[in-house]
Amino acid sequence: MVDVIPAPANCTWNSPGYTSLDAETALEAGPGTEGVARWLRATLGAATGLPFPETGDAHNRIVLGIDPDLPPEGYRVVNDGAAYRIRGGDAAGVFWGAQTFRQLLGPDAFRRAPVRPERDWAVPMVTVEDAPRFRWRGLMLDVARHFTPKEGVLRHLDLMAAHKLNVFHFHLTDDQGWRIEIKRYPRLTEVGSWRARTKFGHRASPLWEEKPHGGFYTQDDIREIVAYAAERHITVVPEIDVPGHSQAAITAYPELGNTDVIDTTSLTVWDSWGISANVLAPTDNTLRFYEGVFEELLGLFPSEFIHVGGDECLKDQWRQSPTAQARIKELGLADEDELQSWFIGHFDKWLSARGRRLIGWDEILEGGLAEGAAVSSWRGYGGGVAAARAGHDVVMCPEQYVYLDHRQHAGADEPVPIGYVRTLEDVYRFEPVPRELTEEEARHVLGTQANVWTEVMEDHARVDYQTFPRLAAFAEVAWSALPAPGERDFADFERRMAEHYERLDALGVAYRPPAGPLPWQRRPGVLGRPIDGTPPNR
């Protein structure tokens, strides 16, 4: 077995030994694979210094092609001495095959320039055949709590592609910042994208970063990010959080808040962490405002799904608001939970009428779920089970397993320790499909997603540390057809990780070393919120 991550379904040696790429190796793109050829020529060309001309010797060429007998996103990579053939069931499959081919060349193939110009680019004489288990293999990045500039987002997309992840959940808005330009509502970014200071560490920490923090993506930035992702066969799913986690929007446009309960003109973009009580007012004005937001969003993101958040909406202001209570009575609703369900249901119908699908965190189940909506199950498995049994599609992302902001070790040197200990092995033994689902119900599990919340991650190095190497284990869970969790060969995964760490080094990823954090990765004296014991299983 070659040391590929995620583990392929089949890998066989055609004959012992290796062949080599050289300056004469051509790269031929069959119909439908031209984009993969551009990516491969640019990426491998930079790392190897080889030109990869379009034509050359029949036995010294990389040939890309689509084979309709292969499944969607499936691929076959063959080196039998005749040529290097990368075929996929579609262009995405060819791209994932190209990612595997890159891994076969060794860690130096992940650099941006040759480090050993005289080296032999040996390719093992193997056939690798593979296809993904799930159609949704996601990573969520929170850019609202700590902003990631555009270049950092593009870097994350490259890292996702290297791990065969194909859905980028882009968490663009929250109480602490609004990160996307909406032309008809300029104050969302003029006001809502900046906070005066930032809590350093957990919200109970006495420490502050006493300088403004913020930033946003212009619409052209978003177009570039979406196009860059599409070239890597990654779908970008944007999230605009409603009706909770909306203090930044209310600060920019105070009329969106519950003005009959508090003076919303006195609010600022929140500078701490937690759950803000300042939520959107359930008024027609609010609905029209967010229809305008989503209308611009649909012009930027071609994704099937649009994420509307829906989590952690505190309803104290609604209970105190005569306007909210009048709306509950007018609609014949039972309580505030049903009011949130009505709010989410409005946008489900609005998006459906425009050919899109709504997805939200599992709180949108409370009070009844709109017919066409899908669920991101984060509070354990329970929401996903309930949604699937009710006929709704589900993305499994339970915090006990795949919230990568949770700490990786119980050691005292772990930087800003949050939540339960979730080791590399814990993530590797995560099973996305709840065992209590029937075969029919399990078909509603679209896939799985790892989530990176950035409250205590002030820069990309901290994001790297929390995300890697665990994202490699998650990627194998999302892609490969693994045995039951207790039967998985973690020792073999660790063996393959030995080379994968070298790939991450070549890519400049500041991952957590197996032996623990390096001195510069520690945050002594910065308060976290560790939780001891084993996390709840459901």
Coordinates of C-alpha atoms in Angstrom, one line a residue:
M1 CA 0.0 0.0 0.0
V2 CA 1.3 3.5 -0.9
D3 CA 1.0 6.1 1.8
V4 CA -2.1 8.0 0.4
I5 CA -4.5 10.0 2.6
P6 CA -7.4 9.5 2.4
A7 CA -6.9 5.7 2.1
P8 CA -7.9 4.5 -1.4
A9 CA -10.3 1.6 -1.9
N10 CA -7.8 -0.4 -3.9
C11 CA -4.1 -0.1 -4.6
T12 CA -2.1 -2.8 -6.5
W13 CA 1.4 -3.0 -7.8
N14 CA 1.5 -3.6 -11.6
S15 CA 5.2 -4.6 -11.3
P16 CA 8.0 -3.8 -8.8
G17 CA 9.7 -0.5 -9.0
Y18 CA 9.2 3.0 -10.3
T19 CA 9.2 5.0 -13.5
S20 CA 10.2 8.7 -13.5
L21 CA 8.9 12.1 -14.8
D22 CA 11.3 14.2 -16.7
A23 CA 11.5 17.2 -18.9
E24 CA 10.0 15.2 -21.8
T25 CA 7.0 14.1 -19.9
A26 CA 3.9 15.4 -21.7
L27 CA 0.5 16.2 -20.2
E28 CA -2.5 15.4 -22.4
A29 CA -6.0 16.5 -21.5
G30 CA -9.0 14.6 -22.8
P31 CA -12.4 16.4 -23.3
G32 CA -13.7 17.8 -20.1
T33 CA -10.4 17.6 -18.2
E34 CA -8.8 20.8 -19.4
G35 CA -9.3 22.5 -16.0
V36 CA -7.6 19.7 -14.2
A37 CA -4.7 19.9 -16.7
R38 CA -4.3 23.6 -16.0
W39 CA -4.2 22.9 -12.2
L40 CA -1.8 19.9 -12.6
R41 CA 0.6 21.8 -14.9
A42 CA 0.7 24.8 -12.6
T43 CA 1.0 22.9 -9.4
L44 CA 3.4 20.1 -10.4
G45 CA 5.2 22.4 -12.8
A46 CA 6.0 24.8 -9.9
A47 CA 7.1 22.0 -7.6
T48 CA 9.2 20.0 -10.1
G49 CA 10.4 22.6 -12.5
L50 CA 9.2 20.4 -15.4
P51 CA 7.4 22.0 -18.4
F52 CA 4.8 19.3 -19.1
P53 CA 4.3 20.0 -22.8
E54 CA 1.0 19.1 -24.4
T55 CA 2.4 16.4 -26.7
G56 CA 5.3 14.0 -26.5
D57 CA 6.3 10.4 -26.5
A58 CA 3.5 7.9 -26.2
H59 CA 5.1 6.1 -23.3
N60 CA 6.2 9.3 -21.4
R61 CA 3.0 11.2 -20.8
I62 CA 0.3 11.9 -18.3
V63 CA -3.1 11.3 -19.9
L64 CA -6.3 12.7 -18.3
G65 CA -9.6 11.4 -19.4
I66 CA -13.2 10.8 -18.3
D67 CA -14.5 7.2 -18.1
P68 CA -18.3 7.0 -17.8
D69 CA -18.0 3.5 -16.3
L70 CA -16.4 5.1 -13.1
P71 CA -18.8 6.5 -10.5
P72 CA -19.2 10.3 -9.9
E73 CA -16.0 11.6 -8.3
G74 CA -14.4 8.2 -8.6
Y75 CA -11.0 7.8 -10.2
R76 CA -8.4 5.4 -11.5
V77 CA -4.7 6.2 -11.5
V78 CA -2.5 3.8 -13.5
N79 CA 1.2 3.5 -14.0
D80 CA 2.0 0.3 -15.9
G81 CA 5.0 1.6 -17.9
A82 CA 2.9 2.5 -20.9
A83 CA 1.8 6.0 -19.7
Y84 CA 0.5 7.7 -16.6
R85 CA -3.3 7.5 -16.9
I86 CA -5.6 9.4 -14.6
R87 CA -9.3 8.8 -15.4
G88 CA -12.4 9.8 -13.5
G89 CA -16.1 9.3 -13.7
D90 CA -16.3 13.1 -14.2
A91 CA -14.0 16.0 -14.1
A92 CA -14.1 16.0 -10.3
G93 CA -13.0 12.4 -10.3
V94 CA -10.1 13.3 -12.6
F95 CA -9.1 16.1 -10.2
W96 CA -9.2 13.8 -7.1
G97 CA -7.1 11.3 -9.1
A98 CA -4.6 14.1 -9.8
Q99 CA -4.4 14.8 -6.1
T100 CA -3.5 11.1 -5.5
F101 CA -0.9 11.3 -8.3
R102 CA 0.6 14.3 -6.6
Q103 CA 0.9 12.3 -3.3
L104 CA 2.6 9.4 -5.2
L105 CA 5.4 11.8 -6.1
G106 CA 6.4 12.5 -2.5
P107 CA 6.3 15.5 -0.2
D108 CA 8.4 17.8 -2.4
A109 CA 5.5 17.7 -5.0
F110 CA 3.7 20.0 -2.5
R111 CA 6.2 22.8 -2.7
R112 CA 5.9 26.0 -4.8
A113 CA 9.4 25.7 -6.3
P114 CA 11.9 22.9 -6.8
V115 CA 14.1 22.4 -3.7
R116 CA 16.2 19.7 -5.4
P117 CA 16.3 20.5 -9.1
E118 CA 18.3 17.4 -9.9
R119 CA 16.0 15.0 -8.1
D120 CA 14.3 12.0 -9.7
W121 CA 10.5 12.3 -9.7
A122 CA 9.8 8.6 -9.3
V123 CA 6.2 7.3 -9.6
P124 CA 5.4 3.8 -8.2
M125 CA 4.1 1.3 -10.8
V126 CA 0.7 1.0 -9.2
T127 CA -3.0 1.2 -10.0
V128 CA -5.1 3.2 -7.5
E129 CA -8.8 3.0 -7.7
D130 CA -11.1 4.9 -5.5
A131 CA -14.4 6.7 -5.0
P132 CA -15.9 8.7 -2.1
R133 CA -18.3 7.4 0.5
F134 CA -20.1 10.8 0.9
R135 CA -21.1 13.5 -1.5
W136 CA -20.8 16.2 1.2
R137 CA -17.2 16.3 2.6
G138 CA -17.1 19.6 4.3
L139 CA -15.1 22.1 6.3
M140 CA -16.6 25.1 7.9
L141 CA -14.5 28.2 8.6
D142 CA -15.7 30.9 10.9
V143 CA -14.4 34.2 9.6
A144 CA -16.7 36.4 11.6
R145 CA -15.1 36.0 15.0
H146 CA -11.6 36.4 13.6
F147 CA -11.3 37.6 10.1
T148 CA -9.4 35.5 7.5
P149 CA -8.2 37.7 4.6
K150 CA -8.9 36.5 1.1
E151 CA -5.5 35.0 0.6
G152 CA -6.0 32.9 3.7
V153 CA -9.3 31.6 2.4
L154 CA -7.7 30.6 -1.0
R155 CA -5.1 28.8 1.0
H156 CA -7.8 26.9 2.9
L157 CA -9.3 25.8 -0.4
D158 CA -6.0 24.4 -1.5
L159 CA -5.6 22.5 1.7
M160 CA -9.2 21.2 1.4
A161 CA -8.5 20.0 -2.2
A162 CA -5.3 18.2 -1.1
H163 CA -7.5 16.2 1.3
K164 CA -10.3 15.6 -1.2
L165 CA -12.8 17.7 0.7
N166 CA -15.5 19.3 -1.5
V167 CA -17.8 21.6 0.5
F168 CA -16.5 24.9 2.0
H169 CA -19.1 26.2 4.5
F170 CA -18.3 29.9 4.7
H171 CA -19.5 31.4 8.0
L172 CA -19.7 35.0 7.0
T173 CA -21.8 36.8 9.7
D174 CA -22.1 36.7 13.5
D175 CA -22.4 39.0 16.5
Q176 CA -18.7 39.9 16.2
G177 CA -18.6 40.9 12.6
W178 CA -20.3 41.0 9.1
R179 CA -17.8 39.9 6.4
I180 CA -19.5 40.2 3.0
E181 CA -20.3 43.4 1.0
I182 CA -24.0 43.9 0.4
K183 CA -24.3 46.8 -2.0
R184 CA -27.8 47.9 -1.1
Y185 CA -26.9 47.9 2.6
P186 CA -23.4 49.5 2.8
R187 CA -23.4 50.0 6.6
L188 CA -23.2 46.2 7.1
T189 CA -19.6 46.4 6.2
E190 CA -18.9 50.1 6.9
V191 CA -20.1 49.6 10.5
G192 CA -20.7 45.9 11.0
S193 CA -17.4 44.6 9.9
W194 CA -15.3 46.2 12.7
R195 CA -15.2 45.9 16.4
A196 CA -13.2 48.2 18.7
R197 CA -11.4 45.4 20.6
T198 CA -11.4 41.7 21.0
K199 CA -11.5 39.3 24.0
F200 CA -8.2 37.3 24.1
G201 CA -9.0 33.7 25.2
H202 CA -12.3 32.4 26.5
R203 CA -15.0 34.9 27.4
A204 CA -14.1 34.6 31.1
S205 CA -10.5 35.7 30.4
P206 CA -9.5 39.1 31.7
L207 CA -7.3 39.7 28.7
W208 CA -8.2 42.0 25.8
E209 CA -6.6 42.8 22.4
E210 CA -7.0 46.5 22.6
K211 CA -7.1 47.4 18.9
P212 CA -9.8 47.4 16.2
H213 CA -10.3 44.1 14.5
G214 CA -12.2 43.4 11.3
G215 CA -12.4 43.2 7.5
F216 CA -14.7 42.0 4.8
Y217 CA -14.8 40.5 1.3
T218 CA -15.9 42.7 -1.6
Q219 CA -18.2 41.1 -4.0
D220 CA -15.4 40.7 -6.4
D221 CA -13.4 38.9 -3.7
I222 CA -16.3 36.5 -3.3
R223 CA -16.5 35.9 -7.0
E224 CA -12.8 35.1 -7.0
I225 CA -13.1 32.7 -4.0
V226 CA -16.1 30.9 -5.6
A227 CA -14.2 30.6 -8.9
Y228 CA -11.1 29.4 -7.2
A229 CA -13.1 26.8 -5.3
A230 CA -14.9 25.6 -8.5
E231 CA -11.6 25.0 -10.2
R232 CA -10.8 22.7 -7.3
H233 CA -14.3 21.0 -7.5
I234 CA -15.2 22.6 -4.2
T235 CA -18.7 24.1 -3.6
V236 CA -18.9 27.2 -1.4
V237 CA -22.0 27.2 0.9
P238 CA -22.4 30.7 2.4
E239 CA -23.9 31.2 5.8
I240 CA -25.8 34.4 6.8
D241 CA -27.0 33.8 10.4
V242 CA -30.6 34.6 11.3
P243 CA -32.4 35.3 13.5
G244 CA -29.8 35.0 16.3
H245 CA -26.1 35.8 16.2
S246 CA -27.0 39.1 14.5
Q247 CA -25.7 41.9 16.7
A248 CA -23.3 43.2 14.1
A249 CA -26.2 43.6 11.6
I250 CA -28.4 45.3 14.2
T251 CA -25.5 47.6 15.1
A252 CA -25.3 48.7 11.5
Y253 CA -29.1 48.9 11.0
P254 CA -30.7 49.4 14.5
E255 CA -34.3 49.0 13.1
L256 CA -33.6 45.3 12.6
G257 CA -33.5 44.7 16.3
N258 CA -36.2 44.6 19.0
T259 CA -36.5 48.4 19.4
D260 CA -39.5 48.1 21.7
V261 CA -37.4 46.2 24.2
I262 CA -33.9 47.9 24.1
D263 CA -32.3 51.0 22.6
T264 CA -30.7 49.3 19.6
T265 CA -28.9 52.5 18.6
S266 CA -26.6 52.1 21.6
L267 CA -25.3 48.7 20.4
T268 CA -21.8 48.1 19.1
V269 CA -20.3 45.1 17.2
W270 CA -19.8 42.6 20.0
D271 CA -16.2 42.4 21.3
S272 CA -16.6 39.2 23.4
W273 CA -17.7 35.6 22.9
G274 CA -20.9 33.7 23.8
I275 CA -24.5 34.1 22.8
S276 CA -25.8 37.6 22.4
A277 CA -29.4 38.4 23.5
N278 CA -29.7 40.9 20.7
V279 CA -31.6 39.0 18.0
L280 CA -33.6 40.1 14.9
A281 CA -37.1 41.4 15.3
P282 CA -39.7 39.2 13.6
T283 CA -41.1 42.0 11.5
D284 CA -41.9 42.5 7.8
N285 CA -39.2 45.1 7.6
T286 CA -36.6 42.5 8.8
L287 CA -37.9 39.9 6.3
R288 CA -37.6 42.4 3.4
F289 CA -34.1 43.5 4.5
Y290 CA -32.8 39.9 4.5
E291 CA -34.5 39.1 1.3
G292 CA -32.4 41.9 -0.1
V293 CA -29.3 40.4 1.4
F294 CA -30.1 36.9 0.1
E295 CA -30.9 38.3 -3.3
E296 CA -27.4 39.6 -3.7
L297 CA -26.0 36.4 -2.1
L298 CA -27.7 34.3 -4.8
G299 CA -25.9 36.3 -7.5
L300 CA -22.6 35.4 -6.0
F301 CA -22.9 31.8 -4.9
P302 CA -24.3 29.2 -7.3
S303 CA -24.5 26.5 -4.6
E304 CA -27.6 24.4 -4.2
F305 CA -27.7 25.1 -0.5
I306 CA -27.7 28.4 1.4
H307 CA -27.1 28.2 5.1
V308 CA -29.2 30.5 7.4
G309 CA -27.7 29.6 10.8
G310 CA -30.7 29.4 13.1
D311 CA -28.7 28.3 16.1
E312 CA -28.6 29.7 19.6
C313 CA -31.3 32.2 19.2
L314 CA -32.1 33.5 22.6
K315 CA -35.8 34.5 22.8
D316 CA -35.8 36.7 25.9
Q317 CA -36.3 39.9 23.9
W318 CA -39.2 38.2 21.9
R319 CA -40.9 37.3 25.2
Q320 CA -40.7 40.9 26.3
S321 CA -41.5 42.5 22.9
P322 CA -45.1 43.5 22.3
T323 CA -44.3 43.4 18.5
A324 CA -43.1 39.8 18.7
Q325 CA -46.0 38.7 20.9
A326 CA -48.5 40.4 18.5
R327 CA -46.9 38.5 15.6
I328 CA -47.2 35.2 17.5
K329 CA -50.9 35.9 18.1
E330 CA -51.5 37.1 14.5
L331 CA -50.0 33.9 13.1
G332 CA -51.7 31.6 15.6
L333 CA -48.4 30.2 16.9
A334 CA -47.9 28.5 20.2
D335 CA -44.7 30.1 21.4
E336 CA -41.4 31.7 20.5
D337 CA -40.0 28.5 19.2
E338 CA -42.7 28.4 16.6
L339 CA -42.0 32.0 15.8
Q340 CA -38.5 31.1 14.9
S341 CA -39.8 28.2 12.9
W342 CA -42.0 30.6 11.0
F343 CA -39.0 33.0 10.4
I344 CA -36.9 30.1 9.0
G345 CA -39.8 28.8 7.1
H346 CA -40.3 32.1 5.3
F347 CA -36.7 31.9 3.9
D348 CA -37.1 28.2 3.1
K349 CA -40.0 29.2 0.8
W350 CA -38.2 32.2 -0.5
L351 CA -35.1 30.2 -1.4
S352 CA -37.1 27.3 -2.8
A353 CA -39.0 29.7 -5.2
R354 CA -35.6 30.6 -6.6
G355 CA -34.3 27.1 -7.1
R356 CA -32.2 26.9 -3.9
R357 CA -32.4 24.9 -0.7
L358 CA -32.1 26.1 2.9
I359 CA -29.9 24.4 5.4
G360 CA -29.5 25.4 9.0
W361 CA -28.2 24.3 12.4
D362 CA -30.3 21.7 14.2
E363 CA -32.2 24.3 16.3
I364 CA -34.3 24.9 13.2
L365 CA -36.0 21.6 14.1
E366 CA -37.6 23.3 17.2
G367 CA -41.1 24.4 16.5
G368 CA -41.3 22.4 13.3
L369 CA -39.0 22.3 10.3
A370 CA -39.8 23.7 6.9
E371 CA -40.5 20.9 4.3
G372 CA -37.5 21.3 2.0
A373 CA -34.9 22.3 4.6
A374 CA -31.8 20.3 5.5
V375 CA -30.1 20.2 8.8
S376 CA -26.5 20.6 10.0
S377 CA -26.5 18.4 13.1
W378 CA -24.1 19.9 15.6
R379 CA -25.5 19.2 19.1
G380 CA -24.6 15.5 18.9
Y381 CA -26.4 13.0 16.7
G382 CA -29.9 13.6 18.0
G383 CA -30.9 16.4 15.6
G384 CA -29.6 14.5 12.7
V385 CA -31.5 11.4 13.7
A386 CA -34.8 13.4 14.2
A387 CA -34.3 15.2 10.8
A388 CA -33.5 12.0 8.8
R389 CA -36.5 10.2 10.3
A390 CA -38.7 13.1 9.3
G391 CA -37.4 12.8 5.7
H392 CA -34.9 15.8 5.8
D393 CA -31.4 15.7 4.5
V394 CA -28.7 15.9 7.1
V395 CA -25.0 16.9 7.3
M396 CA -23.4 15.3 10.4
C397 CA -21.1 17.6 12.3
P398 CA -21.5 16.7 16.0
E399 CA -19.4 19.0 18.2
Q400 CA -18.2 16.1 20.4
Y401 CA -16.3 14.7 17.5
V402 CA -15.6 17.2 14.7
Y403 CA -15.5 20.7 16.3
L404 CA -11.8 21.3 15.7
D405 CA -11.7 24.2 18.1
H406 CA -11.9 21.6 20.9
R407 CA -8.5 20.8 22.4
Q408 CA -6.4 18.0 21.2
H409 CA -4.7 16.9 24.4
A410 CA -5.1 17.3 28.2
G411 CA -1.6 18.7 28.6
A412 CA -1.0 22.0 30.4
D413 CA 0.8 23.4 27.4
E414 CA -2.2 23.1 25.1
P415 CA -3.0 26.7 23.9
V416 CA -6.3 28.2 25.1
P417 CA -7.9 24.7 25.8
I418 CA -11.5 24.6 24.8
G419 CA -14.0 21.8 25.3
Y420 CA -13.4 18.1 25.5
V421 CA -10.1 16.4 24.5
R422 CA -10.5 15.2 20.9
T423 CA -7.4 13.5 19.7
L424 CA -6.3 12.5 16.2
E425 CA -7.5 9.0 17.0
D426 CA -10.9 10.2 18.3
V427 CA -11.5 12.0 15.0
Y428 CA -10.4 8.9 13.1
R429 CA -12.9 6.8 14.9
F430 CA -15.8 9.2 14.3
E431 CA -18.8 7.6 12.4
P432 CA -21.0 10.1 10.6
V433 CA -24.1 7.8 10.1
P434 CA -26.0 7.3 13.4
R435 CA -26.3 3.6 14.1
E436 CA -30.0 3.8 15.0
L437 CA -31.0 4.9 11.5
T438 CA -32.5 2.4 9.1
E439 CA -31.0 2.0 5.7
E440 CA -33.7 4.2 4.1
E441 CA -33.3 6.9 6.8
A442 CA -29.5 6.8 6.4
R443 CA -29.9 7.8 2.8
H444 CA -30.7 11.3 4.1
V445 CA -27.2 11.7 5.5
L446 CA -25.6 13.7 2.7
G447 CA -22.2 13.5 4.4
T448 CA -20.2 15.1 7.2
Q449 CA -18.4 18.3 8.0
A450 CA -15.7 19.5 10.4
N451 CA -16.2 22.9 11.9
V452 CA -13.6 25.5 12.9
W453 CA -14.9 28.2 15.2
T454 CA -12.3 30.9 15.6
E455 CA -13.1 32.8 18.9
V456 CA -9.8 31.8 20.4
M457 CA -7.8 31.6 17.1
E458 CA -6.4 35.0 16.4
D459 CA -4.4 34.2 13.3
H460 CA -3.9 31.6 10.6
A461 CA -1.2 29.8 12.6
R462 CA -3.7 29.2 15.4
V463 CA -6.3 28.0 12.9
D464 CA -3.7 25.6 11.4
Y465 CA -2.8 24.3 14.9
Q466 CA -6.4 23.4 15.8
T467 CA -7.3 22.1 12.3
F468 CA -4.3 19.9 11.5
P469 CA -3.5 17.1 11.6
R470 CA -7.0 16.2 12.7
L471 CA -8.5 17.4 9.4
A472 CA -6.5 14.6 7.7
A473 CA -8.2 12.0 9.9
F474 CA -11.6 13.6 9.2
A475 CA -10.9 13.6 5.5
E476 CA -10.3 9.9 5.5
V477 CA -13.6 9.4 7.5
A478 CA -15.5 11.5 5.0
W479 CA -14.0 9.9 1.9
S480 CA -13.0 6.3 2.6
A481 CA -15.2 3.2 3.2
L482 CA -13.8 2.5 6.6
P483 CA -14.7 -0.4 8.9
A484 CA -16.7 0.2 12.1
P485 CA -15.0 2.7 14.4
G486 CA -13.5 0.1 16.8
E487 CA -12.2 -1.9 13.9
R488 CA -10.3 0.9 12.1
D489 CA -6.6 0.5 11.8
F490 CA -5.3 3.6 13.4
A491 CA -1.8 2.3 13.6
D492 CA -1.7 2.1 9.8
F493 CA -3.2 5.6 9.6
E494 CA -0.4 6.9 11.9
R495 CA 2.1 5.1 9.7
R496 CA 0.8 6.9 6.6
M497 CA 0.7 10.2 8.6
A498 CA 4.5 10.0 8.9
E499 CA 4.8 11.0 5.2
H500 CA 1.7 13.2 5.4
Y501 CA 3.4 15.4 8.0
E502 CA 6.1 16.0 5.4
R503 CA 3.5 17.1 2.9
L504 CA 2.0 19.5 5.5
D505 CA 5.5 20.9 6.2
A506 CA 6.0 21.5 2.4
L507 CA 2.6 23.3 2.4
G508 CA 3.7 25.5 5.3
V509 CA 0.9 24.2 7.7
A510 CA 1.5 25.0 11.3
Y511 CA 0.0 21.7 12.6
R512 CA 0.1 20.4 16.1
P513 CA 3.2 18.1 16.3
P514 CA 2.5 14.6 17.6
A515 CA 4.8 15.3 20.6
G516 CA 2.9 18.4 21.6
P517 CA 2.9 22.2 20.9
L518 CA 6.1 23.9 19.9
P519 CA 7.1 26.8 22.2
W520 CA 5.7 29.5 19.8
Q521 CA 2.4 27.6 19.6
R522 CA 1.7 27.8 23.3
R523 CA -0.4 30.6 24.9
P524 CA 0.7 30.6 28.6
G525 CA -1.7 32.4 30.9
V526 CA -4.6 32.7 28.4
L527 CA -7.7 31.3 29.9
G528 CA -9.6 28.6 28.0
R529 CA -12.7 26.4 29.0
P530 CA -11.5 22.8 29.2
I531 CA -14.1 20.2 30.0
D532 CA -12.9 17.0 31.7
G533 CA -14.1 13.5 31.0
T534 CA -15.6 11.7 28.0
P535 CA -18.0 13.7 25.9
P536 CA -21.6 12.5 25.7
N537 CA -21.9 9.9 23.0
R538 CA -25.2 11.0 21.4

